[in-house]
Amino acid sequence: METPVRIDSRFPNMGTTIFTVMSKLAAECGAVNLSQGFPDFQAEPALFDAMHRHMLAGRNQYAPMAGLPELRQAIVDKVAALYGATYDVESEVTVTAGATQAIFTAIAAFVRPGDEVLVFEPVYDSYVPAIETVGGTAVFAQLKFPDYAPDWEQVKKLISPKTRMIVVNSPHNPTGSLLSAVDLEKLAEMVRGTDIVILSDEVYEHILFDGEQHASLSGHPELAARSIVVSSFGKTYHITGWKIGYVVGPAALMAEFRKVHQFNVFTVHAPSQLAIAEYMQDASRHLGLAAFYQEKRDFFRELMAPTPFRLLPCRGTYFQLASYAGLSELGDRAFAEWLTREVGVAVIPVSVFNADGRDDKVVRFCFAKREETLVAASQRLLKAFVKSA
Ligand code: PMP
Ligand code: GLN
């Protein structure tokens, strides 16, 4: 259909998110899709039974704006049990339509035109567009190949009187790196005495390997007092399509968050909130996630060992980075497209998460998949890259 409207695009240079691009290409080519991060296996029927039961019981009307009290209580209890933080159920937790909405809403609530927001690249792809939508400017610190640890000296130099917010993400997508307790101390030092708000994206909080403990900002009282901490049930309970997450933070920050949330989303799908609140009561369901995904990580790494990809460390998340340096002269976008079309395995090129396009010849594989999916992908890679296979 034609439109008579002359469009002065707000984002003339904005493309489509890489996750959509690669999943679409994977479907078109019949490739094994290890690009976009989502499980290809089912959640437990108990979760679906609970949702169905609540729907039949008539819990189908608007939930309160901040979320149903049953779920808010379950979240606060979990955060207290894991990180020792006590958030108020009424005023310090809000249920959101996934982490993406939580992040967008937090940025809209605190960032104004002319403000700077410090992010670490490789940076998850929704942060910068959200910052720019509200007139803020992203300032980029680097997590450097191959260990992707923050350089706090660099961060110190990048903080200015205009810095309104710092966004951190641990366990980190796409690199699988973690912030340590020492990193949190450094961060606390950087922001002490300022009005900087921290937005902490902790959607992979339950997916850390080899006995590592998650350093949640909720568990660091000084940082928690200036932080909005974000999580997502999509990652934790294998239901990315449900789009339900939450934020916790001090009452004064949460009040600002809710001013935006109430007119942006108002409230989130009620029966799923009830189902999740019930499902969360068995803590082994989130506490068991680390071992569950560690097994998948190890299985995938073993499958990949005979290929010429160089696997980088993976300390958390369900993503495995791999360097293909020496394997191909292509840039990582072209390589990911070639791998999808010609080899039949879809991956995410990591340079898309770098504002300057820095390309370290690294691609991201998602291993939140059934064993047979991972085996099918590895067979295709072996056939393409290992002569004897
Ligand atoms: N942050 C990070 C780091 C993510 O990886 C994702 C999703 N994969 C999100 C936020 C968005 O989560 P949700 O699907 O709950 O919106
Ligand atoms: N966060 C998921 C990933 O990293 C994708 C989410 C999305 O498609 N927006 O792959």
Coordinates of C-alpha atoms and ligand atoms in Angstrom, one line a residue:
M1 CA 0.0 0.0 0.0
E2 CA 1.3 3.5 -0.8
T3 CA 1.4 6.2 1.9
P4 CA 1.1 9.9 1.2
V5 CA 3.1 10.6 4.3
R6 CA 6.6 11.9 3.8
I7 CA 8.7 10.1 6.4
D8 CA 11.5 11.9 8.2
S9 CA 12.9 8.6 9.7
R10 CA 13.9 8.8 13.3
F11 CA 16.4 6.1 12.6
P12 CA 17.5 6.4 9.0
N13 CA 20.5 4.1 9.4
M14 CA 18.8 1.5 11.7
G15 CA 18.8 -2.0 10.2
T16 CA 16.9 -5.1 11.5
T17 CA 18.2 -6.8 14.6
I18 CA 20.8 -9.5 13.8
F19 CA 18.8 -12.1 15.7
T20 CA 15.9 -11.7 13.3
V21 CA 18.1 -11.5 10.3
M22 CA 20.0 -14.7 11.1
S23 CA 17.0 -16.8 12.3
K24 CA 15.2 -15.8 9.0
L25 CA 18.2 -16.8 6.9
A26 CA 18.6 -20.0 8.8
A27 CA 14.9 -20.9 8.1
E28 CA 15.3 -20.0 4.4
C29 CA 18.4 -22.1 4.0
G30 CA 17.3 -25.0 6.2
A31 CA 20.3 -24.4 8.4
V32 CA 20.7 -25.6 12.0
N33 CA 19.9 -22.5 13.9
L34 CA 22.5 -21.8 16.5
S35 CA 22.2 -18.0 16.0
Q36 CA 19.4 -16.4 18.0
G37 CA 19.4 -17.4 21.7
F38 CA 16.5 -19.6 22.5
P39 CA 16.0 -23.2 23.6
D40 CA 14.7 -25.7 21.1
F41 CA 13.4 -27.9 23.9
Q42 CA 10.3 -27.7 26.0
A43 CA 9.8 -26.3 29.5
E44 CA 8.2 -28.7 32.0
P45 CA 4.5 -29.4 31.7
A46 CA 4.0 -28.3 35.3
L47 CA 4.4 -24.7 34.1
F48 CA 1.8 -25.0 31.4
D49 CA -0.6 -26.9 33.7
A50 CA -0.3 -24.1 36.2
M51 CA -1.0 -21.4 33.5
H52 CA -4.0 -23.4 32.2
R53 CA -5.4 -23.8 35.7
H54 CA -5.2 -20.1 36.4
M55 CA -6.9 -19.3 33.1
L56 CA -9.7 -21.7 33.8
A57 CA -10.0 -20.2 37.3
G58 CA -10.8 -16.8 35.8
R59 CA -7.5 -15.0 36.5
N60 CA -7.6 -13.4 33.1
Q61 CA -8.1 -9.7 33.8
Y62 CA -5.6 -7.0 34.3
A63 CA -2.9 -7.6 37.0
P64 CA -1.9 -4.7 39.1
M65 CA 0.4 -2.3 37.3
A66 CA 3.6 -3.4 39.2
G67 CA 2.8 -7.1 38.8
L68 CA 0.7 -9.7 40.7
P69 CA 1.7 -9.8 44.4
E70 CA 2.2 -13.5 44.3
L71 CA 5.0 -13.1 41.7
R72 CA 6.5 -10.0 43.3
Q73 CA 6.7 -11.9 46.6
A74 CA 8.3 -14.9 44.9
I75 CA 10.9 -12.6 43.2
V76 CA 11.8 -10.8 46.4
D77 CA 12.1 -14.1 48.3
K78 CA 14.4 -15.5 45.6
V79 CA 16.6 -12.4 45.5
A80 CA 16.9 -12.4 49.3
A81 CA 17.8 -16.1 49.4
L82 CA 20.5 -15.8 46.7
Y83 CA 22.0 -12.3 47.2
G84 CA 21.0 -11.4 50.7
A85 CA 19.1 -8.3 49.5
T86 CA 15.8 -7.2 50.9
Y87 CA 13.6 -5.4 48.4
D88 CA 10.1 -4.2 49.4
V89 CA 7.4 -6.2 47.7
E90 CA 5.1 -3.1 47.3
S91 CA 7.6 -0.5 46.1
E92 CA 10.8 -2.2 44.9
V93 CA 10.0 -4.8 42.3
T94 CA 8.1 -4.6 39.0
V95 CA 7.1 -7.3 36.6
T96 CA 7.9 -6.4 33.0
A97 CA 7.3 -7.7 29.5
G98 CA 10.7 -9.4 29.3
A99 CA 14.1 -7.8 29.9
T100 CA 14.0 -5.8 26.7
Q101 CA 11.0 -3.7 27.9
A102 CA 12.6 -3.4 31.4
I103 CA 15.8 -2.1 29.8
F104 CA 14.0 0.3 27.5
T105 CA 11.8 1.6 30.3
A106 CA 14.7 2.1 32.7
I107 CA 16.6 4.1 30.1
A108 CA 13.5 6.2 29.2
A109 CA 12.9 6.9 32.9
F110 CA 16.4 8.2 33.7
V111 CA 18.1 9.3 30.5
R112 CA 17.4 12.7 29.0
P113 CA 18.5 14.5 25.9
G114 CA 22.2 15.3 26.1
D115 CA 22.9 12.7 28.8
E116 CA 25.6 10.1 28.3
V117 CA 25.2 6.4 29.0
L118 CA 28.3 4.2 29.4
V119 CA 28.0 0.8 27.8
F120 CA 30.5 -2.0 27.3
E121 CA 31.1 -3.4 23.9
P122 CA 30.5 -6.0 22.5
V123 CA 27.1 -4.5 23.6
Y124 CA 23.8 -6.3 23.6
D125 CA 21.9 -4.9 20.6
S126 CA 18.9 -3.3 22.4
Y127 CA 20.8 -0.9 24.6
V128 CA 22.1 1.7 22.2
P129 CA 18.8 2.2 20.2
A130 CA 17.0 2.7 23.5
I131 CA 19.5 5.3 24.6
E132 CA 19.3 7.1 21.3
T133 CA 15.5 7.0 21.2
V134 CA 15.3 9.2 24.3
G135 CA 18.0 11.5 23.1
G136 CA 20.9 10.2 25.1
T137 CA 24.4 9.4 23.7
A138 CA 26.1 6.0 24.2
V139 CA 29.7 6.1 25.3
F140 CA 31.6 2.9 24.6
A141 CA 34.1 1.1 26.9
Q142 CA 35.7 -2.0 25.5
L143 CA 35.6 -5.6 26.7
K144 CA 38.6 -6.8 24.8
F145 CA 39.2 -10.1 23.0
P146 CA 39.9 -12.7 24.1
D147 CA 39.0 -12.5 27.9
Y148 CA 36.5 -9.6 27.6
A149 CA 37.2 -8.2 31.0
P150 CA 36.4 -4.5 31.8
D151 CA 39.2 -2.0 31.8
W152 CA 38.4 0.2 34.8
E153 CA 41.1 2.7 34.0
Q154 CA 39.3 3.3 30.6
V155 CA 35.9 3.5 32.3
K156 CA 37.3 6.1 34.7
K157 CA 38.4 8.2 31.8
L158 CA 35.0 7.9 30.0
I159 CA 32.9 9.0 33.0
S160 CA 32.0 12.7 32.7
P161 CA 29.6 15.1 34.4
K162 CA 27.2 14.2 31.6
T163 CA 27.2 10.4 32.6
R164 CA 23.7 9.6 33.7
M165 CA 23.8 5.8 33.6
I166 CA 26.2 2.9 33.3
V167 CA 24.8 -0.3 31.8
V168 CA 26.5 -3.6 32.9
N169 CA 25.7 -7.1 31.9
S170 CA 26.9 -10.2 33.7
P171 CA 27.0 -13.1 32.7
H172 CA 27.7 -11.3 29.4
N173 CA 26.0 -11.8 26.1
P174 CA 27.7 -12.5 23.7
T175 CA 31.0 -13.2 25.3
G176 CA 30.2 -15.4 28.3
S177 CA 32.4 -13.4 30.5
L178 CA 31.5 -12.5 34.1
L179 CA 31.9 -9.5 36.4
S180 CA 33.7 -10.5 39.6
A181 CA 33.3 -9.2 43.2
V182 CA 36.5 -7.1 42.5
D183 CA 34.8 -5.6 39.4
L184 CA 31.9 -4.6 41.5
E185 CA 34.2 -2.9 44.0
K186 CA 35.9 -1.0 41.1
L187 CA 32.5 0.0 39.7
A188 CA 31.4 1.2 43.2
E189 CA 34.5 3.4 43.4
M190 CA 33.8 4.9 40.0
V191 CA 30.3 6.1 40.8
R192 CA 30.7 7.0 44.5
G193 CA 29.6 10.6 45.1
T194 CA 27.9 10.9 41.7
D195 CA 24.2 10.7 40.6
I196 CA 24.9 7.9 38.1
V197 CA 22.3 5.1 38.0
I198 CA 23.4 1.6 37.2
L199 CA 21.3 -0.6 35.0
S200 CA 22.4 -4.2 35.5
D201 CA 21.3 -6.7 33.0
E202 CA 21.4 -10.1 34.8
V203 CA 19.2 -12.2 32.6
Y204 CA 21.7 -15.1 32.7
E205 CA 22.0 -14.8 36.5
H206 CA 21.5 -18.6 37.0
I207 CA 23.8 -19.7 34.2
L208 CA 27.4 -19.7 35.5
F209 CA 29.8 -22.6 35.1
D210 CA 32.5 -24.4 37.0
G211 CA 31.3 -23.4 40.4
E212 CA 31.5 -19.6 39.7
Q213 CA 29.1 -17.5 41.8
H214 CA 27.0 -14.7 40.3
A215 CA 28.1 -11.3 41.5
S216 CA 24.6 -9.6 41.4
L217 CA 24.5 -5.9 42.0
S218 CA 21.6 -6.7 44.3
G219 CA 24.1 -8.3 46.6
H220 CA 26.4 -5.3 46.8
P221 CA 24.6 -2.8 49.1
E222 CA 26.4 0.3 48.0
L223 CA 25.7 -0.5 44.3
A224 CA 22.2 -1.9 44.9
A225 CA 21.2 1.5 46.3
R226 CA 21.7 3.1 42.9
S227 CA 20.8 0.2 40.6
I228 CA 18.0 -1.2 38.6
V229 CA 18.6 -4.9 38.3
V230 CA 17.0 -6.8 35.4
S231 CA 16.2 -10.5 35.0
S232 CA 14.1 -12.5 32.6
F233 CA 12.1 -15.7 33.2
G234 CA 12.5 -16.4 29.5
K235 CA 16.1 -17.5 30.0
T236 CA 15.5 -19.2 33.4
Y237 CA 12.5 -21.3 32.6
H238 CA 13.0 -22.0 28.9
I239 CA 10.1 -19.8 27.8
T240 CA 11.7 -16.9 25.8
G241 CA 8.4 -16.5 24.0
W242 CA 6.4 -15.7 27.1
K243 CA 8.3 -12.4 27.4
I244 CA 8.2 -11.9 31.2
G245 CA 10.9 -10.5 33.3
Y246 CA 11.3 -8.2 36.2
V247 CA 13.3 -5.3 37.8
V248 CA 14.3 -4.7 41.4
G249 CA 15.7 -1.5 42.7
P250 CA 15.4 1.1 45.5
A251 CA 11.9 2.6 45.9
A252 CA 12.8 6.1 44.6
L253 CA 14.3 4.7 41.4
M254 CA 11.4 2.2 41.1
A255 CA 8.9 5.0 41.4
E256 CA 10.5 6.7 38.3
F257 CA 10.6 3.4 36.5
R258 CA 6.9 2.8 37.1
K259 CA 6.0 6.3 35.8
V260 CA 7.1 5.1 32.4
H261 CA 6.1 1.5 32.8
Q262 CA 2.5 2.3 33.5
F263 CA 1.9 4.1 30.2
N264 CA 4.2 2.0 28.1
V265 CA 3.0 -1.5 29.1
F266 CA 0.8 -0.9 32.1
T267 CA 0.8 -4.5 33.1
V268 CA 1.9 -7.9 32.0
H269 CA 0.0 -11.1 31.0
A270 CA -1.6 -12.2 34.3
P271 CA -2.0 -16.0 34.0
S272 CA 1.7 -16.4 33.2
Q273 CA 2.6 -14.4 36.3
L274 CA 0.6 -16.7 38.5
A275 CA 2.1 -19.8 36.8
I276 CA 5.7 -18.5 37.2
A277 CA 5.0 -17.5 40.9
E278 CA 3.9 -21.0 41.6
Y279 CA 6.7 -22.7 39.6
M280 CA 9.4 -20.6 41.3
Q281 CA 8.5 -22.1 44.7
D282 CA 10.8 -25.1 43.8
A283 CA 14.1 -23.3 43.9
S284 CA 15.9 -26.3 42.2
R285 CA 14.2 -25.2 39.0
H286 CA 16.5 -22.1 38.8
L287 CA 19.3 -23.4 40.9
G288 CA 19.6 -26.5 38.6
L289 CA 20.2 -24.4 35.5
A290 CA 23.9 -24.0 35.9
A291 CA 24.5 -27.7 35.9
F292 CA 22.0 -28.2 33.1
Y293 CA 23.7 -25.8 30.8
Q294 CA 27.2 -26.7 31.9
E295 CA 26.5 -30.2 30.5
K296 CA 25.4 -28.7 27.2
R297 CA 28.4 -26.4 27.1
D298 CA 30.8 -29.3 27.7
F299 CA 29.0 -31.5 25.2
F300 CA 29.1 -28.8 22.5
R301 CA 32.7 -28.0 23.2
E302 CA 33.6 -31.6 22.8
L303 CA 31.8 -31.8 19.5
M304 CA 33.6 -28.7 18.3
A305 CA 37.0 -29.8 19.4
P306 CA 38.0 -31.6 16.1
T307 CA 37.0 -28.5 14.1
P308 CA 39.4 -25.8 13.3
F309 CA 37.4 -23.2 15.3
R310 CA 39.2 -21.9 18.3
L311 CA 36.8 -22.0 21.2
L312 CA 37.0 -19.0 23.7
P313 CA 36.4 -19.5 27.4
C314 CA 32.7 -19.7 28.3
R315 CA 32.1 -18.9 32.0
G316 CA 28.3 -18.2 31.8
T317 CA 25.3 -17.7 29.5
Y318 CA 24.3 -20.3 26.8
F319 CA 26.6 -18.8 24.2
Q320 CA 29.9 -20.1 23.0
L321 CA 32.2 -17.8 21.1
A322 CA 34.6 -19.2 18.6
S323 CA 37.4 -17.6 16.5
Y324 CA 37.6 -18.6 12.9
A325 CA 40.9 -16.7 12.3
G326 CA 43.0 -18.8 9.9
L327 CA 39.9 -20.5 8.5
S328 CA 38.5 -17.8 6.3
E329 CA 39.5 -14.3 5.1
L330 CA 35.9 -13.2 5.2
G331 CA 34.7 -10.5 7.7
D332 CA 32.5 -12.1 10.4
R333 CA 29.1 -10.9 8.9
A334 CA 30.0 -12.4 5.6
F335 CA 31.4 -15.5 7.3
A336 CA 28.2 -16.0 9.3
E337 CA 26.1 -15.7 6.2
W338 CA 28.4 -18.1 4.2
L339 CA 28.3 -20.6 7.1
T340 CA 24.5 -20.4 7.2
R341 CA 24.0 -20.7 3.4
E342 CA 26.8 -23.1 2.4
V343 CA 27.5 -25.2 5.5
G344 CA 24.1 -25.1 7.0
V345 CA 24.9 -23.8 10.5
A346 CA 23.6 -20.3 11.5
V347 CA 25.6 -18.2 14.0
I348 CA 25.8 -14.6 15.1
P349 CA 28.7 -12.4 14.0
V350 CA 30.1 -10.6 17.0
S351 CA 31.2 -7.4 15.3
V352 CA 27.5 -6.3 15.1
F353 CA 27.8 -5.7 18.9
N354 CA 30.7 -3.2 18.3
A355 CA 29.8 0.4 17.5
D356 CA 33.0 0.8 15.4
G357 CA 32.4 -2.5 13.7
R358 CA 35.6 -4.0 15.2
D359 CA 35.9 -7.5 13.8
D360 CA 38.0 -10.0 15.7
K361 CA 36.8 -12.9 13.5
V362 CA 34.7 -14.3 16.2
V363 CA 31.2 -15.8 15.9
R364 CA 28.6 -16.8 18.6
F365 CA 27.0 -20.3 18.8
C366 CA 24.0 -20.8 21.0
F367 CA 24.1 -24.2 22.8
A368 CA 20.7 -24.0 24.4
K369 CA 19.7 -26.9 22.1
R370 CA 18.8 -30.6 22.2
E371 CA 21.8 -32.9 21.9
E372 CA 20.7 -34.0 18.4
T373 CA 20.6 -30.4 17.2
L374 CA 24.1 -29.8 18.5
V375 CA 25.3 -33.1 16.9
A376 CA 23.6 -32.1 13.6
A377 CA 25.4 -28.8 13.6
S378 CA 28.8 -30.3 14.5
Q379 CA 28.4 -32.9 11.7
R380 CA 27.9 -30.2 9.1
L381 CA 30.9 -28.3 10.5
L382 CA 33.1 -31.4 10.5
K383 CA 32.1 -32.2 6.9
A384 CA 32.9 -28.7 5.8
F385 CA 36.2 -28.2 7.6
V386 CA 37.7 -31.6 8.5
K387 CA 38.9 -33.5 5.4
S388 CA 38.7 -37.0 6.9
A389 CA 35.1 -36.4 8.3
Ligands
PMP1 N1 19.6 -8.8 27.7 C1 20.3 -9.8 27.3 C2 21.8 -9.8 27.6 C3 19.8 -10.9 26.5 O1 20.6 -11.8 26.1 C4 18.4 -10.8 26.3 C5 17.7 -11.9 25.5 N2 18.4 -12.9 25.0 C6 17.6 -9.8 26.8 C7 18.3 -8.8 27.5 C8 16.2 -9.7 26.5 O2 15.4 -10.6 27.3 P1 13.9 -10.8 27.1 O3 13.7 -11.8 26.0 O4 13.4 -11.2 28.4 O5 13.3 -9.5 26.6
GLN2 N1 18.8 -12.2 23.4 C1 18.7 -13.2 22.4 C2 20.1 -13.5 21.8 O1 21.1 -12.9 22.3 C3 17.8 -12.8 21.3 C4 16.7 -12.0 21.7 C5 16.1 -11.3 20.4 O2 15.9 -12.0 19.4 N2 15.8 -10.1 20.5 O3 20.2 -14.2 20.9

